[in-house]
JSON list of C-alpha atoms in Angstrom, two decimals:
[
{"chain": "A", "resi": 1, "resn": "UNK", "atom": "CA", "xyz": [32.29, 18.34, -9.20]},
{"chain": "A", "resi": 2, "resn": "UNK", "atom": "CA", "xyz": [29.51, 16.02, -10.27]},
{"chain": "A", "resi": 3, "resn": "UNK", "atom": "CA", "xyz": [26.24, 17.71, -9.40]},
{"chain": "A", "resi": 4, "resn": "UNK", "atom": "CA", "xyz": [22.68, 18.56, -10.32]},
{"chain": "A", "resi": 5, "resn": "UNK", "atom": "CA", "xyz": [21.61, 22.12, -9.54]},
{"chain": "A", "resi": 6, "resn": "UNK", "atom": "CA", "xyz": [17.93, 22.98, -9.64]},
{"chain": "A", "resi": 7, "resn": "UNK", "atom": "CA", "xyz": [16.15, 26.28, -10.10]},
{"chain": "A", "resi": 8, "resn": "UNK", "atom": "CA", "xyz": [14.75, 28.21, -7.18]},
{"chain": "A", "resi": 9, "resn": "UNK", "atom": "CA", "xyz": [11.49, 28.06, -5.28]},
{"chain": "A", "resi": 10, "resn": "UNK", "atom": "CA", "xyz": [8.27, 29.02, -7.03]},
{"chain": "A", "resi": 11, "resn": "UNK", "atom": "CA", "xyz": [4.86, 30.22, -5.90]},
{"chain": "A", "resi": 12, "resn": "UNK", "atom": "CA", "xyz": [2.02, 29.57, -8.33]},
{"chain": "A", "resi": 13, "resn": "UNK", "atom": "CA", "xyz": [-1.72, 30.04, -8.40]},
{"chain": "A", "resi": 14, "resn": "UNK", "atom": "CA", "xyz": [-4.07, 27.12, -8.94]},
{"chain": "A", "resi": 15, "resn": "UNK", "atom": "CA", "xyz": [-4.46, 26.33, -12.62]},
{"chain": "A", "resi": 16, "resn": "UNK", "atom": "CA", "xyz": [-1.06, 27.72, -13.55]},
{"chain": "A", "resi": 17, "resn": "UNK", "atom": "CA", "xyz": [2.00, 25.81, -14.77]},
{"chain": "A", "resi": 18, "resn": "UNK", "atom": "CA", "xyz": [5.49, 25.59, -13.35]},
{"chain": "A", "resi": 19, "resn": "UNK", "atom": "CA", "xyz": [8.75, 24.70, -15.08]},
{"chain": "A", "resi": 20, "resn": "UNK", "atom": "CA", "xyz": [11.67, 23.53, -12.96]},
{"chain": "A", "resi": 21, "resn": "UNK", "atom": "CA", "xyz": [15.18, 23.20, -14.35]},
{"chain": "A", "resi": 22, "resn": "UNK", "atom": "CA", "xyz": [17.97, 20.81, -13.41]},
{"chain": "A", "resi": 23, "resn": "UNK", "atom": "CA", "xyz": [21.47, 21.66, -14.64]},
{"chain": "A", "resi": 24, "resn": "UNK", "atom": "CA", "xyz": [23.99, 18.85, -14.73]},
{"chain": "A", "resi": 25, "resn": "UNK", "atom": "CA", "xyz": [27.73, 19.34, -14.45]},
{"chain": "A", "resi": 26, "resn": "UNK", "atom": "CA", "xyz": [30.84, 17.27, -13.89]},
{"chain": "A", "resi": 27, "resn": "UNK", "atom": "CA", "xyz": [29.79, 14.34, -16.09]},
{"chain": "A", "resi": 28, "resn": "UNK", "atom": "CA", "xyz": [28.73, 13.65, -19.66]},
{"chain": "A", "resi": 29, "resn": "UNK", "atom": "CA", "xyz": [25.07, 14.69, -19.67]},
{"chain": "A", "resi": 30, "resn": "UNK", "atom": "CA", "xyz": [24.03, 12.31, -22.46]},
{"chain": "A", "resi": 31, "resn": "UNK", "atom": "CA", "xyz": [25.50, 9.24, -20.70]},
{"chain": "A", "resi": 32, "resn": "UNK", "atom": "CA", "xyz": [22.63, 9.18, -18.18]},
{"chain": "A", "resi": 33, "resn": "UNK", "atom": "CA", "xyz": [18.93, 9.76, -17.76]},
{"chain": "A", "resi": 34, "resn": "UNK", "atom": "CA", "xyz": [17.24, 12.33, -15.55]},
{"chain": "A", "resi": 35, "resn": "UNK", "atom": "CA", "xyz": [14.30, 11.38, -13.35]},
{"chain": "A", "resi": 36, "resn": "UNK", "atom": "CA", "xyz": [11.88, 13.64, -11.50]},
{"chain": "A", "resi": 37, "resn": "UNK", "atom": "CA", "xyz": [10.54, 12.79, -8.06]},
{"chain": "A", "resi": 38, "resn": "UNK", "atom": "CA", "xyz": [7.92, 14.62, -6.02]},
{"chain": "A", "resi": 39, "resn": "UNK", "atom": "CA", "xyz": [7.75, 14.85, -2.25]},
{"chain": "A", "resi": 40, "resn": "UNK", "atom": "CA", "xyz": [4.71, 16.47, -0.69]},
{"chain": "A", "resi": 41, "resn": "UNK", "atom": "CA", "xyz": [5.12, 17.92, 2.82]},
{"chain": "A", "resi": 42, "resn": "UNK", "atom": "CA", "xyz": [5.66, 15.11, 5.33]},
{"chain": "A", "resi": 43, "resn": "UNK", "atom": "CA", "xyz": [5.14, 12.46, 2.66]},
{"chain": "A", "resi": 44, "resn": "UNK", "atom": "CA", "xyz": [7.21, 9.87, 0.86]},
{"chain": "A", "resi": 45, "resn": "UNK", "atom": "CA", "xyz": [8.85, 10.10, -2.53]},
{"chain": "A", "resi": 46, "resn": "UNK", "atom": "CA", "xyz": [6.85, 9.71, -5.72]},
{"chain": "A", "resi": 47, "resn": "UNK", "atom": "CA", "xyz": [8.35, 9.06, -9.14]},
{"chain": "A", "resi": 48, "resn": "UNK", "atom": "CA", "xyz": [6.95, 11.34, -11.84]},
{"chain": "A", "resi": 49, "resn": "UNK", "atom": "CA", "xyz": [8.85, 10.49, -14.99]},
{"chain": "A", "resi": 50, "resn": "UNK", "atom": "CA", "xyz": [12.19, 10.34, -16.76]},
{"chain": "A", "resi": 51, "resn": "UNK", "atom": "CA", "xyz": [14.01, 11.45, -19.86]},
{"chain": "A", "resi": 52, "resn": "UNK", "atom": "CA", "xyz": [16.79, 9.70, -21.69]},
{"chain": "A", "resi": 53, "resn": "UNK", "atom": "CA", "xyz": [19.21, 12.59, -22.07]},
{"chain": "A", "resi": 54, "resn": "UNK", "atom": "CA", "xyz": [20.83, 11.05, -25.15]},
{"chain": "A", "resi": 55, "resn": "UNK", "atom": "CA", "xyz": [17.76, 10.62, -27.34]},
{"chain": "A", "resi": 56, "resn": "UNK", "atom": "CA", "xyz": [15.06, 12.59, -25.53]},
{"chain": "A", "resi": 57, "resn": "UNK", "atom": "CA", "xyz": [12.76, 9.60, -24.98]},
{"chain": "A", "resi": 58, "resn": "UNK", "atom": "CA", "xyz": [10.42, 10.08, -22.05]},
{"chain": "A", "resi": 59, "resn": "UNK", "atom": "CA", "xyz": [8.14, 8.02, -19.88]},
{"chain": "A", "resi": 60, "resn": "UNK", "atom": "CA", "xyz": [5.71, 9.33, -17.27]},
{"chain": "A", "resi": 61, "resn": "UNK", "atom": "CA", "xyz": [3.89, 7.98, -14.26]},
{"chain": "A", "resi": 62, "resn": "UNK", "atom": "CA", "xyz": [0.24, 7.34, -15.05]},
{"chain": "A", "resi": 63, "resn": "UNK", "atom": "CA", "xyz": [-0.61, 9.59, -12.12]},
{"chain": "A", "resi": 64, "resn": "UNK", "atom": "CA", "xyz": [0.91, 12.62, -13.84]},
{"chain": "A", "resi": 65, "resn": "UNK", "atom": "CA", "xyz": [0.30, 11.63, -17.47]},
{"chain": "A", "resi": 66, "resn": "UNK", "atom": "CA", "xyz": [-1.16, 14.55, -19.37]},
{"chain": "A", "resi": 67, "resn": "UNK", "atom": "CA", "xyz": [0.02, 17.14, -16.84]},
{"chain": "A", "resi": 68, "resn": "UNK", "atom": "CA", "xyz": [3.78, 16.64, -16.84]},
{"chain": "A", "resi": 69, "resn": "UNK", "atom": "CA", "xyz": [6.28, 17.26, -19.61]},
{"chain": "A", "resi": 70, "resn": "UNK", "atom": "CA", "xyz": [9.97, 16.52, -19.26]},
{"chain": "A", "resi": 71, "resn": "UNK", "atom": "CA", "xyz": [12.42, 17.94, -21.78]},
{"chain": "A", "resi": 72, "resn": "UNK", "atom": "CA", "xyz": [16.14, 18.48, -22.04]},
{"chain": "A", "resi": 73, "resn": "UNK", "atom": "CA", "xyz": [18.60, 20.81, -23.73]},
{"chain": "A", "resi": 74, "resn": "UNK", "atom": "CA", "xyz": [21.83, 18.93, -24.38]},
{"chain": "A", "resi": 75, "resn": "UNK", "atom": "CA", "xyz": [23.77, 22.10, -25.23]},
{"chain": "A", "resi": 76, "resn": "UNK", "atom": "CA", "xyz": [22.86, 23.50, -21.83]},
{"chain": "A", "resi": 77, "resn": "UNK", "atom": "CA", "xyz": [23.20, 20.11, -20.08]},
{"chain": "A", "resi": 78, "resn": "UNK", "atom": "CA", "xyz": [19.86, 20.87, -18.46]},
{"chain": "A", "resi": 79, "resn": "UNK", "atom": "CA", "xyz": [16.65, 18.94, -17.98]},
{"chain": "A", "resi": 80, "resn": "UNK", "atom": "CA", "xyz": [13.27, 20.53, -17.38]},
{"chain": "A", "resi": 81, "resn": "UNK", "atom": "CA", "xyz": [10.05, 19.37, -15.74]},
{"chain": "A", "resi": 82, "resn": "UNK", "atom": "CA", "xyz": [6.86, 21.28, -16.46]},
{"chain": "A", "resi": 83, "resn": "UNK", "atom": "CA", "xyz": [3.72, 20.53, -14.47]},
{"chain": "A", "resi": 84, "resn": "UNK", "atom": "CA", "xyz": [0.47, 22.09, -15.60]},
{"chain": "A", "resi": 85, "resn": "UNK", "atom": "CA", "xyz": [-3.02, 22.61, -14.14]},
{"chain": "A", "resi": 86, "resn": "UNK", "atom": "CA", "xyz": [-1.51, 23.05, -10.70]},
{"chain": "A", "resi": 87, "resn": "UNK", "atom": "CA", "xyz": [-3.67, 22.45, -7.65]},
{"chain": "A", "resi": 88, "resn": "UNK", "atom": "CA", "xyz": [-2.98, 22.91, -3.95]},
{"chain": "A", "resi": 89, "resn": "UNK", "atom": "CA", "xyz": [-2.14, 19.20, -3.62]},
{"chain": "A", "resi": 90, "resn": "UNK", "atom": "CA", "xyz": [0.83, 19.79, -5.94]},
{"chain": "A", "resi": 91, "resn": "UNK", "atom": "CA", "xyz": [2.57, 21.84, -3.25]},
{"chain": "A", "resi": 92, "resn": "UNK", "atom": "CA", "xyz": [5.76, 19.84, -2.83]},
{"chain": "A", "resi": 93, "resn": "UNK", "atom": "CA", "xyz": [9.49, 19.67, -3.25]},
{"chain": "A", "resi": 94, "resn": "UNK", "atom": "CA", "xyz": [10.47, 18.41, -6.68]},
{"chain": "A", "resi": 95, "resn": "UNK", "atom": "CA", "xyz": [13.79, 16.62, -7.12]},
{"chain": "A", "resi": 96, "resn": "UNK", "atom": "CA", "xyz": [15.72, 15.67, -10.21]},
{"chain": "A", "resi": 97, "resn": "UNK", "atom": "CA", "xyz": [17.89, 12.58, -9.92]},
{"chain": "A", "resi": 98, "resn": "UNK", "atom": "CA", "xyz": [20.32, 10.85, -12.23]},
{"chain": "A", "resi": 99, "resn": "UNK", "atom": "CA", "xyz": [19.83, 7.29, -13.41]},
{"chain": "A", "resi": 100, "resn": "UNK", "atom": "CA", "xyz": [20.65, 4.86, -16.18]},
{"chain": "A", "resi": 101, "resn": "UNK", "atom": "CA", "xyz": [17.31, 3.55, -17.29]},
{"chain": "A", "resi": 102, "resn": "UNK", "atom": "CA", "xyz": [13.60, 3.98, -16.69]},
{"chain": "A", "resi": 103, "resn": "UNK", "atom": "CA", "xyz": [13.91, 1.90, -13.51]},
{"chain": "A", "resi": 104, "resn": "UNK", "atom": "CA", "xyz": [17.09, 2.59, -11.59]},
{"chain": "A", "resi": 105, "resn": "UNK", "atom": "CA", "xyz": [18.43, 3.69, -8.26]},
{"chain": "A", "resi": 106, "resn": "UNK", "atom": "CA", "xyz": [19.66, 7.24, -7.86]},
{"chain": "A", "resi": 107, "resn": "UNK", "atom": "CA", "xyz": [23.18, 8.00, -6.81]},
{"chain": "A", "resi": 108, "resn": "UNK", "atom": "CA", "xyz": [22.98, 11.72, -7.61]},
{"chain": "A", "resi": 109, "resn": "UNK", "atom": "CA", "xyz": [20.18, 14.11, -6.68]},
{"chain": "A", "resi": 110, "resn": "UNK", "atom": "CA", "xyz": [19.48, 17.78, -7.13]},
{"chain": "A", "resi": 111, "resn": "UNK", "atom": "CA", "xyz": [18.92, 19.92, -4.05]},
{"chain": "A", "resi": 112, "resn": "UNK", "atom": "CA", "xyz": [15.17, 20.09, -4.61]},
{"chain": "A", "resi": 113, "resn": "UNK", "atom": "CA", "xyz": [12.82, 22.88, -5.67]},
{"chain": "A", "resi": 114, "resn": "UNK", "atom": "CA", "xyz": [9.86, 23.87, -3.50]},
{"chain": "A", "resi": 115, "resn": "UNK", "atom": "CA", "xyz": [6.75, 24.66, -5.49]},
{"chain": "A", "resi": 116, "resn": "UNK", "atom": "CA", "xyz": [3.93, 26.23, -3.50]},
{"chain": "A", "resi": 117, "resn": "UNK", "atom": "CA", "xyz": [0.47, 26.36, -5.06]},
{"chain": "A", "resi": 118, "resn": "UNK", "atom": "CA", "xyz": [-1.74, 28.90, -3.35]},
{"chain": "A", "resi": 119, "resn": "UNK", "atom": "CA", "xyz": [-4.42, 31.37, -4.31]},
{"chain": "B", "resi": 1, "resn": "UNK", "atom": "CA", "xyz": [2.66, -0.73, -9.78]},
{"chain": "B", "resi": 2, "resn": "UNK", "atom": "CA", "xyz": [4.69, -2.60, -7.17]},
{"chain": "B", "resi": 3, "resn": "UNK", "atom": "CA", "xyz": [3.77, -1.50, -3.65]},
{"chain": "B", "resi": 4, "resn": "UNK", "atom": "CA", "xyz": [6.55, -1.10, -1.09]},
{"chain": "B", "resi": 5, "resn": "UNK", "atom": "CA", "xyz": [5.69, -1.30, 2.61]},
{"chain": "B", "resi": 6, "resn": "UNK", "atom": "CA", "xyz": [8.11, -0.38, 5.39]},
{"chain": "B", "resi": 7, "resn": "UNK", "atom": "CA", "xyz": [8.00, -1.23, 9.06]},
{"chain": "B", "resi": 8, "resn": "UNK", "atom": "CA", "xyz": [8.05, 0.39, 11.49]},
{"chain": "B", "resi": 9, "resn": "UNK", "atom": "CA", "xyz": [6.89, 3.87, 10.47]},
{"chain": "B", "resi": 10, "resn": "UNK", "atom": "CA", "xyz": [8.69, 5.40, 13.44]},
{"chain": "B", "resi": 11, "resn": "UNK", "atom": "CA", "xyz": [11.45, 3.96, 15.53]},
{"chain": "B", "resi": 12, "resn": "UNK", "atom": "CA", "xyz": [12.81, 5.38, 18.80]},
{"chain": "B", "resi": 13, "resn": "UNK", "atom": "CA", "xyz": [16.35, 4.33, 19.60]},
{"chain": "B", "resi": 14, "resn": "UNK", "atom": "CA", "xyz": [19.44, 5.37, 21.50]},
{"chain": "B", "resi": 15, "resn": "UNK", "atom": "CA", "xyz": [22.98, 5.98, 20.34]},
{"chain": "B", "resi": 16, "resn": "UNK", "atom": "CA", "xyz": [24.74, 2.63, 20.14]},
{"chain": "B", "resi": 17, "resn": "UNK", "atom": "CA", "xyz": [21.56, 0.62, 19.51]},
{"chain": "B", "resi": 18, "resn": "UNK", "atom": "CA", "xyz": [21.29, -1.93, 16.70]},
{"chain": "B", "resi": 19, "resn": "UNK", "atom": "CA", "xyz": [18.44, -0.86, 14.44]},
{"chain": "B", "resi": 20, "resn": "UNK", "atom": "CA", "xyz": [16.59, -2.88, 11.80]},
{"chain": "B", "resi": 21, "resn": "UNK", "atom": "CA", "xyz": [14.09, -1.58, 9.26]},
{"chain": "B", "resi": 22, "resn": "UNK", "atom": "CA", "xyz": [12.09, -3.96, 7.08]},
{"chain": "B", "resi": 23, "resn": "UNK", "atom": "CA", "xyz": [10.71, -3.37, 3.60]},
{"chain": "B", "resi": 24, "resn": "UNK", "atom": "CA", "xyz": [8.28, -5.66, 1.76]},
{"chain": "B", "resi": 25, "resn": "UNK", "atom": "CA", "xyz": [7.48, -5.64, -1.93]},
{"chain": "B", "resi": 26, "resn": "UNK", "atom": "CA", "xyz": [4.04, -6.60, -3.22]},
{"chain": "B", "resi": 27, "resn": "UNK", "atom": "CA", "xyz": [5.70, -8.97, -5.72]},
{"chain": "B", "resi": 28, "resn": "UNK", "atom": "CA", "xyz": [9.17, -10.33, -6.25]},
{"chain": "B", "resi": 29, "resn": "UNK", "atom": "CA", "xyz": [11.76, -7.73, -7.19]},
{"chain": "B", "resi": 30, "resn": "UNK", "atom": "CA", "xyz": [14.79, -10.08, -7.09]},
{"chain": "B", "resi": 31, "resn": "UNK", "atom": "CA", "xyz": [17.51, -7.91, -5.51]},
{"chain": "B", "resi": 32, "resn": "UNK", "atom": "CA", "xyz": [16.62, -4.65, -7.23]},
{"chain": "B", "resi": 33, "resn": "UNK", "atom": "CA", "xyz": [16.21, -2.63, -4.07]},
{"chain": "B", "resi": 34, "resn": "UNK", "atom": "CA", "xyz": [17.86, 0.53, -2.80]},
{"chain": "B", "resi": 35, "resn": "UNK", "atom": "CA", "xyz": [17.88, 2.28, 0.58]},
{"chain": "B", "resi": 36, "resn": "UNK", "atom": "CA", "xyz": [18.10, 6.02, 1.09]},
{"chain": "B", "resi": 37, "resn": "UNK", "atom": "CA", "xyz": [18.59, 8.28, 4.09]},
{"chain": "B", "resi": 38, "resn": "UNK", "atom": "CA", "xyz": [16.91, 11.67, 4.13]},
{"chain": "B", "resi": 39, "resn": "UNK", "atom": "CA", "xyz": [17.37, 14.50, 6.60]},
{"chain": "B", "resi": 40, "resn": "UNK", "atom": "CA", "xyz": [14.97, 17.46, 6.88]},
{"chain": "B", "resi": 41, "resn": "UNK", "atom": "CA", "xyz": [15.29, 19.89, 3.99]},
{"chain": "B", "resi": 42, "resn": "UNK", "atom": "CA", "xyz": [17.78, 17.69, 2.15]},
{"chain": "B", "resi": 43, "resn": "UNK", "atom": "CA", "xyz": [17.69, 15.39, -0.83]},
{"chain": "B", "resi": 44, "resn": "UNK", "atom": "CA", "xyz": [17.74, 11.64, -0.25]},
{"chain": "B", "resi": 45, "resn": "UNK", "atom": "CA", "xyz": [21.17, 10.06, 0.00]},
{"chain": "B", "resi": 46, "resn": "UNK", "atom": "CA", "xyz": [21.84, 6.61, -1.44]},
{"chain": "B", "resi": 47, "resn": "UNK", "atom": "CA", "xyz": [23.05, 4.12, 1.18]},
{"chain": "B", "resi": 48, "resn": "UNK", "atom": "CA", "xyz": [22.56, 0.67, -0.34]},
{"chain": "B", "resi": 49, "resn": "UNK", "atom": "CA", "xyz": [21.80, -0.61, -3.85]},
{"chain": "B", "resi": 50, "resn": "UNK", "atom": "CA", "xyz": [21.13, -4.10, -5.21]},
{"chain": "B", "resi": 51, "resn": "UNK", "atom": "CA", "xyz": [19.82, -4.98, -1.75]},
{"chain": "B", "resi": 52, "resn": "UNK", "atom": "CA", "xyz": [23.22, -5.31, -0.09]},
{"chain": "B", "resi": 53, "resn": "UNK", "atom": "CA", "xyz": [25.86, -3.27, -1.95]},
{"chain": "B", "resi": 54, "resn": "UNK", "atom": "CA", "xyz": [27.17, -0.43, 0.19]},
{"chain": "B", "resi": 55, "resn": "UNK", "atom": "CA", "xyz": [27.45, 2.87, -1.64]},
{"chain": "B", "resi": 56, "resn": "UNK", "atom": "CA", "xyz": [30.92, 4.37, -1.67]},
{"chain": "B", "resi": 57, "resn": "UNK", "atom": "CA", "xyz": [31.56, 6.61, 1.33]},
{"chain": "B", "resi": 58, "resn": "UNK", "atom": "CA", "xyz": [28.71, 5.19, 3.42]},
{"chain": "B", "resi": 59, "resn": "UNK", "atom": "CA", "xyz": [29.86, 3.93, 6.86]},
{"chain": "B", "resi": 60, "resn": "UNK", "atom": "CA", "xyz": [30.11, 0.17, 7.24]},
{"chain": "B", "resi": 61, "resn": "UNK", "atom": "CA", "xyz": [27.64, 0.19, 10.16]},
{"chain": "B", "resi": 62, "resn": "UNK", "atom": "CA", "xyz": [24.95, 0.27, 7.44]},
{"chain": "B", "resi": 63, "resn": "UNK", "atom": "CA", "xyz": [24.11, -3.04, 5.81]},
{"chain": "B", "resi": 64, "resn": "UNK", "atom": "CA", "xyz": [21.32, -4.43, 3.69]},
{"chain": "B", "resi": 65, "resn": "UNK", "atom": "CA", "xyz": [19.99, -7.91, 3.06]},
{"chain": "B", "resi": 66, "resn": "UNK", "atom": "CA", "xyz": [17.13, -9.77, 1.45]},
{"chain": "B", "resi": 67, "resn": "UNK", "atom": "CA", "xyz": [15.77, -10.83, -1.89]},
{"chain": "B", "resi": 68, "resn": "UNK", "atom": "CA", "xyz": [12.44, -11.49, -3.52]},
{"chain": "B", "resi": 69, "resn": "UNK", "atom": "CA", "xyz": [9.87, -9.65, -1.42]},
{"chain": "B", "resi": 70, "resn": "UNK", "atom": "CA", "xyz": [11.50, -9.05, 1.99]},
{"chain": "B", "resi": 71, "resn": "UNK", "atom": "CA", "xyz": [14.45, -6.79, 2.70]},
{"chain": "B", "resi": 72, "resn": "UNK", "atom": "CA", "xyz": [16.14, -5.28, 5.74]},
{"chain": "B", "resi": 73, "resn": "UNK", "atom": "CA", "xyz": [18.35, -2.31, 6.45]},
{"chain": "B", "resi": 74, "resn": "UNK", "atom": "CA", "xyz": [20.46, -2.66, 9.60]},
{"chain": "B", "resi": 75, "resn": "UNK", "atom": "CA", "xyz": [22.45, -0.02, 11.42]},
{"chain": "B", "resi": 76, "resn": "UNK", "atom": "CA", "xyz": [24.80, -1.95, 13.67]},
{"chain": "B", "resi": 77, "resn": "UNK", "atom": "CA", "xyz": [25.48, 0.85, 16.17]},
{"chain": "B", "resi": 78, "resn": "UNK", "atom": "CA", "xyz": [23.34, 3.95, 15.82]},
{"chain": "B", "resi": 79, "resn": "UNK", "atom": "CA", "xyz": [25.26, 7.21, 15.72]},
{"chain": "B", "resi": 80, "resn": "UNK", "atom": "CA", "xyz": [23.97, 10.78, 16.28]},
{"chain": "B", "resi": 81, "resn": "UNK", "atom": "CA", "xyz": [24.23, 11.50, 12.55]},
{"chain": "B", "resi": 82, "resn": "UNK", "atom": "CA", "xyz": [21.91, 8.58, 11.75]},
{"chain": "B", "resi": 83, "resn": "UNK", "atom": "CA", "xyz": [18.74, 10.14, 13.12]},
{"chain": "B", "resi": 84, "resn": "UNK", "atom": "CA", "xyz": [16.80, 10.64, 9.88]},
{"chain": "B", "resi": 85, "resn": "UNK", "atom": "CA", "xyz": [14.10, 9.11, 7.70]},
{"chain": "B", "resi": 86, "resn": "UNK", "atom": "CA", "xyz": [14.92, 6.01, 5.65]},
{"chain": "B", "resi": 87, "resn": "UNK", "atom": "CA", "xyz": [13.22, 4.94, 2.43]},
{"chain": "B", "resi": 88, "resn": "UNK", "atom": "CA", "xyz": [13.40, 1.78, 0.39]},
{"chain": "B", "resi": 89, "resn": "UNK", "atom": "CA", "xyz": [12.90, 1.87, -3.38]},
{"chain": "B", "resi": 90, "resn": "UNK", "atom": "CA", "xyz": [12.32, -0.93, -5.84]},
{"chain": "B", "resi": 91, "resn": "UNK", "atom": "CA", "xyz": [13.74, -0.55, -9.33]},
{"chain": "B", "resi": 92, "resn": "UNK", "atom": "CA", "xyz": [12.89, -3.98, -10.68]},
{"chain": "B", "resi": 93, "resn": "UNK", "atom": "CA", "xyz": [10.20, -2.55, -12.90]},
{"chain": "B", "resi": 94, "resn": "UNK", "atom": "CA", "xyz": [8.74, 0.73, -14.08]},
{"chain": "B", "resi": 95, "resn": "UNK", "atom": "CA", "xyz": [7.70, 2.83, -12.28]},
{"chain": "B", "resi": 96, "resn": "UNK", "atom": "CA", "xyz": [10.22, 2.74, -9.49]},
{"chain": "B", "resi": 97, "resn": "UNK", "atom": "CA", "xyz": [8.32, 2.98, -6.25]},
{"chain": "B", "resi": 98, "resn": "UNK", "atom": "CA", "xyz": [9.30, 4.01, -2.73]},
{"chain": "B", "resi": 99, "resn": "UNK", "atom": "CA", "xyz": [8.24, 2.84, 0.69]},
{"chain": "B", "resi": 100, "resn": "UNK", "atom": "CA", "xyz": [6.43, 5.25, 2.97]},
{"chain": "B", "resi": 101, "resn": "UNK", "atom": "CA", "xyz": [9.53, 5.85, 5.07]},
{"chain": "B", "resi": 102, "resn": "UNK", "atom": "CA", "xyz": [10.81, 5.01, 8.56]},
{"chain": "B", "resi": 103, "resn": "UNK", "atom": "CA", "xyz": [11.69, 7.88, 10.85]},
{"chain": "B", "resi": 104, "resn": "UNK", "atom": "CA", "xyz": [14.46, 7.05, 13.32]},
{"chain": "B", "resi": 105, "resn": "UNK", "atom": "CA", "xyz": [14.10, 9.26, 16.38]},
{"chain": "B", "resi": 106, "resn": "UNK", "atom": "CA", "xyz": [16.15, 9.79, 19.49]},
{"chain": "B", "resi": 107, "resn": "UNK", "atom": "CA", "xyz": [14.82, 7.81, 22.45]}
]
């Protein structure tokens, strides 16, 4: 079926980096974009950035610019989000979501990946 | 960035109640607004897109309206499965931004 499956929970120390994967199946990967959204505990949803799966073009939220890198591997139908210089405030669930363009609604979401940043 | 503001933040209601959640945009977003439902530990689920289009498989008790800067999500008769947090999202312009959420609780 059509789905996005994310990698498992991570525990990282402050200053480290984390890389979360999002594997797409059930549809043509390069027909859509993949977005990444962060949700801190008890908080709302926050858009981080997106990648055009067809050509690899990316765009990032100014809030995360310089710390986030989104890539994709078309042969593996997988997108990746790497966040560096982690701090405790980055403890959150990270979601990938499918879209069409840089600004779009999201019909399909991954299950979420909890990243805990703690010394 | 366009700011999205929802009201109320929390809503206590009973099964069978008619429930309305309002979302305001800091500038006009035409009808480029979506509504999501999120339950604890789960990903958001799309309910409404383009302000009033019901996503396939979503019960018809959910409806959306509005344009420009003011939008509403209405649940015509609240069911036990509807107790959750609801978010609006504008996708008129980059970056897409979400409201702070409305938690619908059992009264």
